[in-house]
Amino acid sequence: QVQLVESGGGFVQPGGSLTLSCVLSGSSFSLYVMGWYRQEPGKQRELVARIISGGVTDYPDSMKGRVTISRDDAKSTVYLRMDSLKYEDTAVYYCNAYHSSYRRDYWGQGTQVTVSS
């Protein structure tokens, strides 16, 4: 069974930075496209960043320049660094693992990020 555990969420001030971590267990990390998504109350879950095993990254236009995704296959861990945080970045951030062969998504429980002064 694939399990994803996020950590690193918390309270940050506007303009501050935060780094989230996600550890995958129960399967081979290199088989998955890894991503970070976020969801505000009452809103649709949206992509923040995505990275494949080869290191190619994908960012929505709204996130470019403010977020950086990276992965460490030896540690089965994906990271998300967020800079210049704004009030609208407040959300629950979810780690995602996608197995392209089985076309199946796995999700972590989420970690709360709150941007407040």
PDB file of C-alpha atoms in Angstrom:
ATOM      1  CA  GLN A   1       0.000   0.000   0.000  1.00  0.00           C
ATOM      2  CA  VAL A   2       1.342   3.407  -1.000  1.00  0.00           C
ATOM      3  CA  GLN A   3       1.411   5.953   1.792  1.00  0.00           C
ATOM      4  CA  LEU A   4       2.284   9.633   1.645  1.00  0.00           C
ATOM      5  CA  VAL A   5       3.081  11.723   4.705  1.00  0.00           C
ATOM      6  CA  GLU A   6       3.447  15.507   4.496  1.00  0.00           C
ATOM      7  CA  SER A   7       5.177  17.783   6.966  1.00  0.00           C
ATOM      8  CA  GLY A   8       6.356  21.371   7.270  1.00  0.00           C
ATOM      9  CA  GLY A   9       3.097  23.285   7.285  1.00  0.00           C
ATOM     10  CA  GLY A  10       2.317  26.047   9.745  1.00  0.00           C
ATOM     11  CA  PHE A  11       1.894  29.800  10.173  1.00  0.00           C
ATOM     12  CA  VAL A  12       3.992  32.202   8.149  1.00  0.00           C
ATOM     13  CA  GLN A  13       3.946  35.958   7.650  1.00  0.00           C
ATOM     14  CA  PRO A  14       3.203  37.569   4.286  1.00  0.00           C
ATOM     15  CA  GLY A  15       6.373  37.695   2.232  1.00  0.00           C
ATOM     16  CA  GLY A  16       7.869  34.803   4.138  1.00  0.00           C
ATOM     17  CA  SER A  17       9.032  31.381   2.986  1.00  0.00           C
ATOM     18  CA  LEU A  18       8.136  27.809   3.841  1.00  0.00           C
ATOM     19  CA  THR A  19       9.347  24.366   2.779  1.00  0.00           C
ATOM     20  CA  LEU A  20       7.085  21.321   2.757  1.00  0.00           C
ATOM     21  CA  SER A  21       8.231  17.692   2.659  1.00  0.00           C
ATOM     22  CA  CYS A  22       6.493  14.480   1.635  1.00  0.00           C
ATOM     23  CA  VAL A  23       7.763  10.939   2.149  1.00  0.00           C
ATOM     24  CA  LEU A  24       6.456   8.000   0.103  1.00  0.00           C
ATOM     25  CA  SER A  25       6.463   4.458   1.478  1.00  0.00           C
ATOM     26  CA  GLY A  26       5.125   1.107   0.295  1.00  0.00           C
ATOM     27  CA  SER A  27       6.405   1.324  -3.273  1.00  0.00           C
ATOM     28  CA  SER A  28       9.315   2.400  -5.449  1.00  0.00           C
ATOM     29  CA  PHE A  29       9.530   6.187  -5.446  1.00  0.00           C
ATOM     30  CA  SER A  30      11.044   6.382  -8.931  1.00  0.00           C
ATOM     31  CA  LEU A  31       7.897   4.918 -10.524  1.00  0.00           C
ATOM     32  CA  TYR A  32       5.798   7.964  -9.671  1.00  0.00           C
ATOM     33  CA  VAL A  33       5.237  11.443 -10.922  1.00  0.00           C
ATOM     34  CA  MET A  34       5.164  13.520  -7.750  1.00  0.00           C
ATOM     35  CA  GLY A  35       3.195  16.677  -7.214  1.00  0.00           C
ATOM     36  CA  TRP A  36       1.882  19.225  -4.777  1.00  0.00           C
ATOM     37  CA  TYR A  37      -1.707  20.439  -4.839  1.00  0.00           C
ATOM     38  CA  ARG A  38      -3.624  22.802  -2.611  1.00  0.00           C
ATOM     39  CA  GLN A  39      -7.248  23.363  -1.700  1.00  0.00           C
ATOM     40  CA  GLU A  40      -8.986  26.295  -0.048  1.00  0.00           C
ATOM     41  CA  PRO A  41     -12.331  25.750   1.726  1.00  0.00           C
ATOM     42  CA  GLY A  42     -15.145  25.611  -0.813  1.00  0.00           C
ATOM     43  CA  LYS A  43     -12.772  25.675  -3.766  1.00  0.00           C
ATOM     44  CA  GLN A  44     -11.439  23.135  -6.247  1.00  0.00           C
ATOM     45  CA  ARG A  45      -8.114  21.447  -5.618  1.00  0.00           C
ATOM     46  CA  GLU A  46      -5.433  22.967  -7.840  1.00  0.00           C
ATOM     47  CA  LEU A  47      -1.946  22.054  -8.977  1.00  0.00           C
ATOM     48  CA  VAL A  48       0.952  23.888  -7.341  1.00  0.00           C
ATOM     49  CA  ALA A  49       3.896  22.009  -8.846  1.00  0.00           C
ATOM     50  CA  ARG A  50       4.789  18.657 -10.392  1.00  0.00           C
ATOM     51  CA  ILE A  51       8.008  16.739 -11.021  1.00  0.00           C
ATOM     52  CA  ILE A  52       8.787  13.501 -12.869  1.00  0.00           C
ATOM     53  CA  SER A  53      11.513  11.000 -11.987  1.00  0.00           C
ATOM     54  CA  GLY A  54      13.885  12.558 -14.521  1.00  0.00           C
ATOM     55  CA  GLY A  55      13.675  15.920 -12.798  1.00  0.00           C
ATOM     56  CA  VAL A  56      11.502  17.799 -15.286  1.00  0.00           C
ATOM     57  CA  THR A  57       9.221  20.226 -13.472  1.00  0.00           C
ATOM     58  CA  ASP A  58       5.852  21.727 -14.269  1.00  0.00           C
ATOM     59  CA  TYR A  59       4.369  24.868 -12.694  1.00  0.00           C
ATOM     60  CA  PRO A  60       1.142  26.744 -13.326  1.00  0.00           C
ATOM     61  CA  ASP A  61       1.681  30.312 -14.488  1.00  0.00           C
ATOM     62  CA  SER A  62       0.362  31.635 -11.184  1.00  0.00           C
ATOM     63  CA  MET A  63       3.075  29.765  -9.269  1.00  0.00           C
ATOM     64  CA  LYS A  64       6.091  30.334 -11.486  1.00  0.00           C
ATOM     65  CA  GLY A  65       8.849  32.234  -9.751  1.00  0.00           C
ATOM     66  CA  ARG A  66       7.463  31.670  -6.249  1.00  0.00           C
ATOM     67  CA  VAL A  67       7.625  27.886  -5.811  1.00  0.00           C
ATOM     68  CA  THR A  68      10.290  25.261  -6.385  1.00  0.00           C
ATOM     69  CA  ILE A  69       9.677  21.514  -6.412  1.00  0.00           C
ATOM     70  CA  SER A  70      12.462  18.960  -6.049  1.00  0.00           C
ATOM     71  CA  ARG A  71      12.828  15.247  -5.316  1.00  0.00           C
ATOM     72  CA  ASP A  72      15.361  12.994  -3.639  1.00  0.00           C
ATOM     73  CA  ASP A  73      14.856   9.446  -4.909  1.00  0.00           C
ATOM     74  CA  ALA A  74      17.276   7.969  -2.370  1.00  0.00           C
ATOM     75  CA  LYS A  75      15.085   9.343   0.431  1.00  0.00           C
ATOM     76  CA  SER A  76      11.759   8.823  -1.371  1.00  0.00           C
ATOM     77  CA  THR A  77      10.991  12.448  -0.622  1.00  0.00           C
ATOM     78  CA  VAL A  78       9.570  15.347  -2.590  1.00  0.00           C
ATOM     79  CA  TYR A  79       9.938  18.952  -1.431  1.00  0.00           C
ATOM     80  CA  LEU A  80       8.123  22.185  -2.101  1.00  0.00           C
ATOM     81  CA  ARG A  81       9.710  25.526  -1.311  1.00  0.00           C
ATOM     82  CA  MET A  82       7.405  28.534  -1.348  1.00  0.00           C
ATOM     83  CA  ASP A  83       8.635  32.116  -1.343  1.00  0.00           C
ATOM     84  CA  SER A  84       6.974  35.527  -1.218  1.00  0.00           C
ATOM     85  CA  LEU A  85       3.902  34.021   0.381  1.00  0.00           C
ATOM     86  CA  LYS A  86       0.593  35.867   0.142  1.00  0.00           C
ATOM     87  CA  TYR A  87      -2.674  35.683   2.068  1.00  0.00           C
ATOM     88  CA  GLU A  88      -4.254  33.813  -0.851  1.00  0.00           C
ATOM     89  CA  ASP A  89      -1.675  31.034  -0.479  1.00  0.00           C
ATOM     90  CA  THR A  90      -3.479  29.932   2.682  1.00  0.00           C
ATOM     91  CA  ALA A  91      -4.759  26.401   2.039  1.00  0.00           C
ATOM     92  CA  VAL A  92      -4.339  22.732   2.809  1.00  0.00           C
ATOM     93  CA  TYR A  93      -1.435  21.423   0.761  1.00  0.00           C
ATOM     94  CA  TYR A  94      -1.542  17.819  -0.442  1.00  0.00           C
ATOM     95  CA  CYS A  95       1.210  15.553  -1.675  1.00  0.00           C
ATOM     96  CA  ASN A  96       0.344  13.474  -4.742  1.00  0.00           C
ATOM     97  CA  ALA A  97       1.907  10.403  -6.352  1.00  0.00           C
ATOM     98  CA  TYR A  98       0.765   9.301  -9.796  1.00  0.00           C
ATOM     99  CA  HIS A  99       1.556   5.897 -11.280  1.00  0.00           C
ATOM    100  CA  SER A 100       1.278   6.375 -15.027  1.00  0.00           C
ATOM    101  CA  SER A 101       1.096   2.654 -15.906  1.00  0.00           C
ATOM    102  CA  TYR A 102      -1.793   1.968 -13.553  1.00  0.00           C
ATOM    103  CA  ARG A 103      -3.222   5.485 -14.006  1.00  0.00           C
ATOM    104  CA  ARG A 104      -3.775   5.751 -10.285  1.00  0.00           C
ATOM    105  CA  ASP A 105      -3.409   8.659  -7.874  1.00  0.00           C
ATOM    106  CA  TYR A 106      -2.340   8.489  -4.245  1.00  0.00           C
ATOM    107  CA  TRP A 107      -2.795  11.335  -1.782  1.00  0.00           C
ATOM    108  CA  GLY A 108      -1.407  12.367   1.556  1.00  0.00           C
ATOM    109  CA  GLN A 109      -3.555  13.647   4.405  1.00  0.00           C
ATOM    110  CA  GLY A 110      -2.543  17.234   3.784  1.00  0.00           C
ATOM    111  CA  THR A 111      -0.753  19.903   5.771  1.00  0.00           C
ATOM    112  CA  GLN A 112      -2.182  23.323   6.620  1.00  0.00           C
ATOM    113  CA  VAL A 113      -0.370  26.451   5.494  1.00  0.00           C
ATOM    114  CA  THR A 114      -1.676  29.715   6.921  1.00  0.00           C
ATOM    115  CA  VAL A 115      -0.298  33.072   5.795  1.00  0.00           C
ATOM    116  CA  SER A 116      -1.164  35.690   8.397  1.00  0.00           C
ATOM    117  CA  SER A 117       0.289  38.762  10.038  1.00  0.00           C
TER     118      SER A 117
END
